[in-house]
mmCIF file of C-alpha atoms in Angstrom:
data_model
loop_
_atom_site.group_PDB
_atom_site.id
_atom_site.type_symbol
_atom_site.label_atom_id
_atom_site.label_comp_id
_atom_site.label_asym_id
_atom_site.label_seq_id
_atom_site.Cartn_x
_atom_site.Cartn_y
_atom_site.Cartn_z
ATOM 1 C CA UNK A 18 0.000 0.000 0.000
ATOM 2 C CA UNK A 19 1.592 3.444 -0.926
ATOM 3 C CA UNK A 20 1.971 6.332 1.742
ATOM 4 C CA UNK A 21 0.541 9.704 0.757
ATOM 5 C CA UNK A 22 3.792 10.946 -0.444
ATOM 6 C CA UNK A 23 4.308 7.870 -2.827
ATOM 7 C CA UNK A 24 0.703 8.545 -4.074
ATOM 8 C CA UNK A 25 1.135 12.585 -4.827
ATOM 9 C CA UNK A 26 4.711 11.523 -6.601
ATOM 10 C CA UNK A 27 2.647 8.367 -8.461
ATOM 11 C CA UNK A 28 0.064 10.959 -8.879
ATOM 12 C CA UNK A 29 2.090 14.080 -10.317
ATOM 13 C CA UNK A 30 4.130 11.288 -12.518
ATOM 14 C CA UNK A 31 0.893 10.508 -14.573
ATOM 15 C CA UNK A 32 -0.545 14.079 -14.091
ATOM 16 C CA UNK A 33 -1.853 14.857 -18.138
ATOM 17 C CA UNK A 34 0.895 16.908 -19.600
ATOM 18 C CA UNK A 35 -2.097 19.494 -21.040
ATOM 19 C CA UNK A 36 -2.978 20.154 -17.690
ATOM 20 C CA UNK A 37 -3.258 23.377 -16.962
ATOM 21 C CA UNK A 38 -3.319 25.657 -13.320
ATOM 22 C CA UNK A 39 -6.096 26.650 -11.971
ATOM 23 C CA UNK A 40 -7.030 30.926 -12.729
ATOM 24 C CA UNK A 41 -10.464 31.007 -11.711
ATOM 25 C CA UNK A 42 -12.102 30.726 -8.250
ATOM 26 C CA UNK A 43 -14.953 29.218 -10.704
ATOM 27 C CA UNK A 44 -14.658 25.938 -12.589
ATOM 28 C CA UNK A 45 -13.100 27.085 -16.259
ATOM 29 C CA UNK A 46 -15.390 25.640 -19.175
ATOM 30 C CA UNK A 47 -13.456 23.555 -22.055
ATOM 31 C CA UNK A 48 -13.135 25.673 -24.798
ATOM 32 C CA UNK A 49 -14.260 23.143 -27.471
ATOM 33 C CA UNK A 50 -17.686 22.431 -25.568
ATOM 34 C CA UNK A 51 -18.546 26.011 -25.548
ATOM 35 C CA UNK A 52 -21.099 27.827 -28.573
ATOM 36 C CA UNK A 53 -19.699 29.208 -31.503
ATOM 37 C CA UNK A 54 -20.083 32.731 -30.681
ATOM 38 C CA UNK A 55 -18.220 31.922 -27.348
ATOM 39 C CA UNK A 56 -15.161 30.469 -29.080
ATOM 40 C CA UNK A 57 -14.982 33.199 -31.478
ATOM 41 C CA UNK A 58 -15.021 36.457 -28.545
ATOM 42 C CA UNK A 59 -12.101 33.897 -26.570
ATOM 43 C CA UNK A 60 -10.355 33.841 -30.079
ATOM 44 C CA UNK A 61 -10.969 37.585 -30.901
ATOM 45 C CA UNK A 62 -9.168 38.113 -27.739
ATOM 46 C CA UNK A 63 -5.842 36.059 -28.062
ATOM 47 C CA UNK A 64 -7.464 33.186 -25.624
ATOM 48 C CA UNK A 65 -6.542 35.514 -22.439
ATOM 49 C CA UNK A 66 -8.080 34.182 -19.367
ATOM 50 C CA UNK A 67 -10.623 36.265 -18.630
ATOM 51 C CA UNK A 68 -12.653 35.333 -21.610
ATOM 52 C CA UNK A 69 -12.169 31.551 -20.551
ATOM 53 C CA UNK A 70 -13.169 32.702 -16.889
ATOM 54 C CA UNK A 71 -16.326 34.712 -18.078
ATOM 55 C CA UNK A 72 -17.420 32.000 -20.565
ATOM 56 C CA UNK A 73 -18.281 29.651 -17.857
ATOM 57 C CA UNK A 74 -21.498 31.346 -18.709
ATOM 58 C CA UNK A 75 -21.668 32.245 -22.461
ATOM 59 C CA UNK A 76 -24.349 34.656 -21.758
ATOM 60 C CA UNK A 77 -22.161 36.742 -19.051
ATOM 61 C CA UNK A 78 -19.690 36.659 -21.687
ATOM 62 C CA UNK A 79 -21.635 38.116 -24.401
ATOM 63 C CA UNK A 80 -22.798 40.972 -22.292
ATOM 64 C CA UNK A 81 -19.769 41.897 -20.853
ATOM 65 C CA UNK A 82 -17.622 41.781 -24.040
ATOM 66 C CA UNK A 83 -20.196 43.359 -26.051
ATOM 67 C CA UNK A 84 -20.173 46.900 -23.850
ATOM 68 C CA UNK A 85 -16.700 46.717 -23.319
ATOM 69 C CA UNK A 86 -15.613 46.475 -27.490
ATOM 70 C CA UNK A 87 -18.285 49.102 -28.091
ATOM 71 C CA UNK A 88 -16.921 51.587 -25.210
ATOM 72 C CA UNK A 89 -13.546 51.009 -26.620
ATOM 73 C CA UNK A 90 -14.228 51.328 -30.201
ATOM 74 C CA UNK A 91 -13.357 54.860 -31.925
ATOM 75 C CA UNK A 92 -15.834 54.547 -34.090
ATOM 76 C CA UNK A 93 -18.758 54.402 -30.969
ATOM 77 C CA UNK A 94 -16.784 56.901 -28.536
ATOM 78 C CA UNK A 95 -16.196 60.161 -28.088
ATOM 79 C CA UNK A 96 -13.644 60.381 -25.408
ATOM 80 C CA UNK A 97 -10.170 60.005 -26.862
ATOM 81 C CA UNK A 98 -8.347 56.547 -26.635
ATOM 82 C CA UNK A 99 -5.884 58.204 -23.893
ATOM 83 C CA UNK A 100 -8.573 59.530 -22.029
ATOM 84 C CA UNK A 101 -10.236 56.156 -22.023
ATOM 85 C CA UNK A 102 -7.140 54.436 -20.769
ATOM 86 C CA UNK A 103 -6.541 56.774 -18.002
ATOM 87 C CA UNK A 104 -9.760 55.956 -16.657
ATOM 88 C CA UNK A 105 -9.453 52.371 -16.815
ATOM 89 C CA UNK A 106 -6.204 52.533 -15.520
ATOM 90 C CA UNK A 107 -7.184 55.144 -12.802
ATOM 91 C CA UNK A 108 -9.935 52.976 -11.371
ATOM 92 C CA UNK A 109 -8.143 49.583 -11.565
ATOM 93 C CA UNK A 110 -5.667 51.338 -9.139
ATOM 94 C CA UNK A 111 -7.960 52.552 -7.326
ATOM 95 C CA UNK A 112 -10.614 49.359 -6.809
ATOM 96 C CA UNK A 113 -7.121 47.391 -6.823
ATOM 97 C CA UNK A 114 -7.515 45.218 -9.475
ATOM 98 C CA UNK A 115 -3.942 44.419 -10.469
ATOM 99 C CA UNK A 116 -5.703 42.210 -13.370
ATOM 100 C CA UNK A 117 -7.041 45.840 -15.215
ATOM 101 C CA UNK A 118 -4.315 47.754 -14.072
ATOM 102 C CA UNK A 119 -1.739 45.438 -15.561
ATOM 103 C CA UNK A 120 -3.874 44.987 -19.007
ATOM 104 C CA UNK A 121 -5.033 48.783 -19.561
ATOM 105 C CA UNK A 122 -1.284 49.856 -18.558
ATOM 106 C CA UNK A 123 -0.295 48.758 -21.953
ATOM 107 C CA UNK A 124 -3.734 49.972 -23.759
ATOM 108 C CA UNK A 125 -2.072 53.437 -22.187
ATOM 109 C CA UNK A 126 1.047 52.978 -22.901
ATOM 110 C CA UNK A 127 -0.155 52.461 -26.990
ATOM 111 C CA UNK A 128 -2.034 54.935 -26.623
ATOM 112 C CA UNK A 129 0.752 57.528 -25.875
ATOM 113 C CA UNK A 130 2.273 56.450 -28.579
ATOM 114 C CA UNK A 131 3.745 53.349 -27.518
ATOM 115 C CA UNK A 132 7.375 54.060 -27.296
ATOM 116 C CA UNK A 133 9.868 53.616 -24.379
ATOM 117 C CA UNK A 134 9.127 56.892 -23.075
ATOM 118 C CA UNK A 135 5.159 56.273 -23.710
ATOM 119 C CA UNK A 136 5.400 53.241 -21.784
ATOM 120 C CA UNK A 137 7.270 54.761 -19.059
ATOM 121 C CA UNK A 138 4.882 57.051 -18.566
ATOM 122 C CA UNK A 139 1.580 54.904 -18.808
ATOM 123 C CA UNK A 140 3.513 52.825 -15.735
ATOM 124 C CA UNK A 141 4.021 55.659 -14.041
ATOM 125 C CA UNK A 142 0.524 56.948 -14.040
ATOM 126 C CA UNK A 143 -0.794 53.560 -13.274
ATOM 127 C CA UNK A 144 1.238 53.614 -10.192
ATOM 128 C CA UNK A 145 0.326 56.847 -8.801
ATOM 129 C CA UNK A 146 -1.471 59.082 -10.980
ATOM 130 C CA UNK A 147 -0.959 61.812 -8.511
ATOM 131 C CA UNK A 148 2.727 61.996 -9.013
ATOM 132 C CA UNK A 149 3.038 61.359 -12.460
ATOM 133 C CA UNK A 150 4.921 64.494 -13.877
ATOM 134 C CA UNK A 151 3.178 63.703 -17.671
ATOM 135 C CA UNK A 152 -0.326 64.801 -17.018
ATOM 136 C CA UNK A 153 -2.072 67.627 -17.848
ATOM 137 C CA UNK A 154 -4.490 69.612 -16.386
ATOM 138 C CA UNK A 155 -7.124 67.725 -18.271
ATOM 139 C CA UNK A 156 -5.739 64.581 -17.551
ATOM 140 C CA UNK A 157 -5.673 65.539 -14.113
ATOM 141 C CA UNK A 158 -9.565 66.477 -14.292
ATOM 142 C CA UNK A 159 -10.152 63.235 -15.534
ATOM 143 C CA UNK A 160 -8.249 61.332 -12.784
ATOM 144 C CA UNK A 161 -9.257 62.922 -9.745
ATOM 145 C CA UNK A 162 -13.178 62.469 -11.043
ATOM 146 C CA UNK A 163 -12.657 58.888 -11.347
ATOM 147 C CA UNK A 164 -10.964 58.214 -8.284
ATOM 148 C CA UNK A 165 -13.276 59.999 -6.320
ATOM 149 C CA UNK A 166 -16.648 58.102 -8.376
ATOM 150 C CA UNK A 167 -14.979 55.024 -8.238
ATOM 151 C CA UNK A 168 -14.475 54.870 -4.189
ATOM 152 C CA UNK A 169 -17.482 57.352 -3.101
ATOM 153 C CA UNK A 170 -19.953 57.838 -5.946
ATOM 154 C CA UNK A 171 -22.055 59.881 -3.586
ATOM 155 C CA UNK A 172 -19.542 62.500 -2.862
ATOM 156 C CA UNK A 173 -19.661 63.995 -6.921
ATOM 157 C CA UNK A 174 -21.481 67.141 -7.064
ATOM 158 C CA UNK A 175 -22.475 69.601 -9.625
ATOM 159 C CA UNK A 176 -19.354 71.486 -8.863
ATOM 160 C CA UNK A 177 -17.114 68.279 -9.900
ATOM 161 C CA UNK A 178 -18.947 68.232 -13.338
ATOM 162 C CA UNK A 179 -18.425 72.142 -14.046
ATOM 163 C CA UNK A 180 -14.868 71.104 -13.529
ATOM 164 C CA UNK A 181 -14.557 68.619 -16.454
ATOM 165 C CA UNK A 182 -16.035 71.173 -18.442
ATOM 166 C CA UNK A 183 -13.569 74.031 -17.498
ATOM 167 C CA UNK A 184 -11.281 71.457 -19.161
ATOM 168 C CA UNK A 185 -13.040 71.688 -22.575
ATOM 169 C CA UNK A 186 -15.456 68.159 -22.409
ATOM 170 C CA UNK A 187 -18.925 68.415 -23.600
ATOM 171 C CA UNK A 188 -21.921 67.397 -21.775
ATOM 172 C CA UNK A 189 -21.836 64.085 -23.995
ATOM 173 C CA UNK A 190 -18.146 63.464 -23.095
ATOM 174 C CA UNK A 191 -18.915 63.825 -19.040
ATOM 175 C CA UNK A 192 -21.243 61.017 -19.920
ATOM 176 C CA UNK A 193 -19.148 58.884 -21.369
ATOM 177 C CA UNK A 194 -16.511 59.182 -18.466
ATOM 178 C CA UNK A 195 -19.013 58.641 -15.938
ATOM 179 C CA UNK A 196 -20.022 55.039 -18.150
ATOM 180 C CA UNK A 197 -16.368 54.273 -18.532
ATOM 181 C CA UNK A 198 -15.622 54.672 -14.953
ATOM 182 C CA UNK A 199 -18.978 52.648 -14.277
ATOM 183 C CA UNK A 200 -17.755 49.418 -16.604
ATOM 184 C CA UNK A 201 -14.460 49.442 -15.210
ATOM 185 C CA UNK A 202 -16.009 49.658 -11.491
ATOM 186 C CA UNK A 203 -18.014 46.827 -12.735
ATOM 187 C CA UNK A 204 -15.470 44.642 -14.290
ATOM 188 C CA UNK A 205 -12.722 45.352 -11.334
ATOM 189 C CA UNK A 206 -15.312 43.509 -9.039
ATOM 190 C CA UNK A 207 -15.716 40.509 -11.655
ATOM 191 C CA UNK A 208 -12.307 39.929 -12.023
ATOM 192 C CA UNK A 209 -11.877 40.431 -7.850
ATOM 193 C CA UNK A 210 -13.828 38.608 -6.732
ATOM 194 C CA UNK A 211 -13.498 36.053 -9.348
ATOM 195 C CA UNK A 212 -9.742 35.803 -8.408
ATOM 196 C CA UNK A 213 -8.651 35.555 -12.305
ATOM 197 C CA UNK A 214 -5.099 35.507 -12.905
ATOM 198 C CA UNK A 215 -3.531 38.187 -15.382
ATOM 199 C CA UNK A 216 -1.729 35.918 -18.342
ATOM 200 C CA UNK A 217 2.017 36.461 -18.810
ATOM 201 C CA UNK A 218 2.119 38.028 -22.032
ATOM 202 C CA UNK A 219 0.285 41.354 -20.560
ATOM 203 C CA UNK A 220 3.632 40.753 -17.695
ATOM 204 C CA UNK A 221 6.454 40.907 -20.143
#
């Protein structure tokens, strides 16, 4: 009869070599059992986990992806791609979500231009937007409203809205930060509390 370590040795000897690590507090679905439209959003986005994670339930998929590509489309958005990547990357800090942070760092860093110097920068605002010598005033506006909606949403006051627009947005723009701060609020929490791990390639 084997002891316990003889059986995790046996065990880990005949382990399948396509088995993968766990990076979802939630059972992951096998790809090829999942519908058509599934596969093709996991594809769309380079397999990363999150899709995997999400498509547990095709459904929660579908809606999530579908706001998300449309908020980050410039052909749906008015807000400028920087503008939209400081937000994400503002309220990933601030929510903690090292998952968003980590991803939308890079969507900044492109955005910027995505040289060494843009990517230095996008890193440094990521880690403390305060302090990061590359912002604007506008940029500034920006951050400061989404911190502040993204930890106490009941603070914002008419005041905090004239101040965006001292920095040149439109009523329609305002909107649109206030919905991209929303979706990233919302998408910090499912990737939180979902406990899904951020793949390498967004690491390198």
């Amino acid at each position: 009869m084997m002891d316990s370590a003889t059986s995790v040795a046996s065990t880990a000897r005949h382990a399948s070599p396509t088995a993968t690590r766990a990076f979802s507090r939630l059972r992951v679905p096998d790809t090829a059992t999942l519908p058509e439209d599934a596969q093709q959003i996991i594809k769309r986005h380079h397999g990363d986990n999150w899709t995997k994670a999400l498509a547990l339930n095709p459904d929660t998929l579908r809606r999530f992806i579908t706001h998300y590509e449309d908020l980050f489309s410039n052909s749906t958005t008015r807000l400028e791609p920087v503008d939209r990547e400081i937000l994400a990357v503002v309220v990933s800090a601030t929510n903690g979500c090292g998952f968003c942070r980590s991803h939308h760092t890079l969507g900044l860093a492109a955005a910027l231009g995505g040289d060494e110097s843009a990517t230095l920068n996008a890193k440094k605002i990521a880690l403390d937007w305060h302090t990061a010598p590359s912002l604007g005033d506008r940029e500034k506006a920006l951050a400061s409203f989404a911190e502040r909606l993204a930890i106490r949403p009941r603070d914002i006051l008419k005041k905090d809205v004239e101040e965006l627009r001292a920095q040149g947005l439109t009523d329609e723009e305002i909107l649109e930060v206030v919905e991209v701060v929303g979706w990233f609020s919302h998408s910090n929490r499912l990737v939180i509390a979902l406990g899904i791990e951020i793949d390498d390639r967004y690491l390198r």
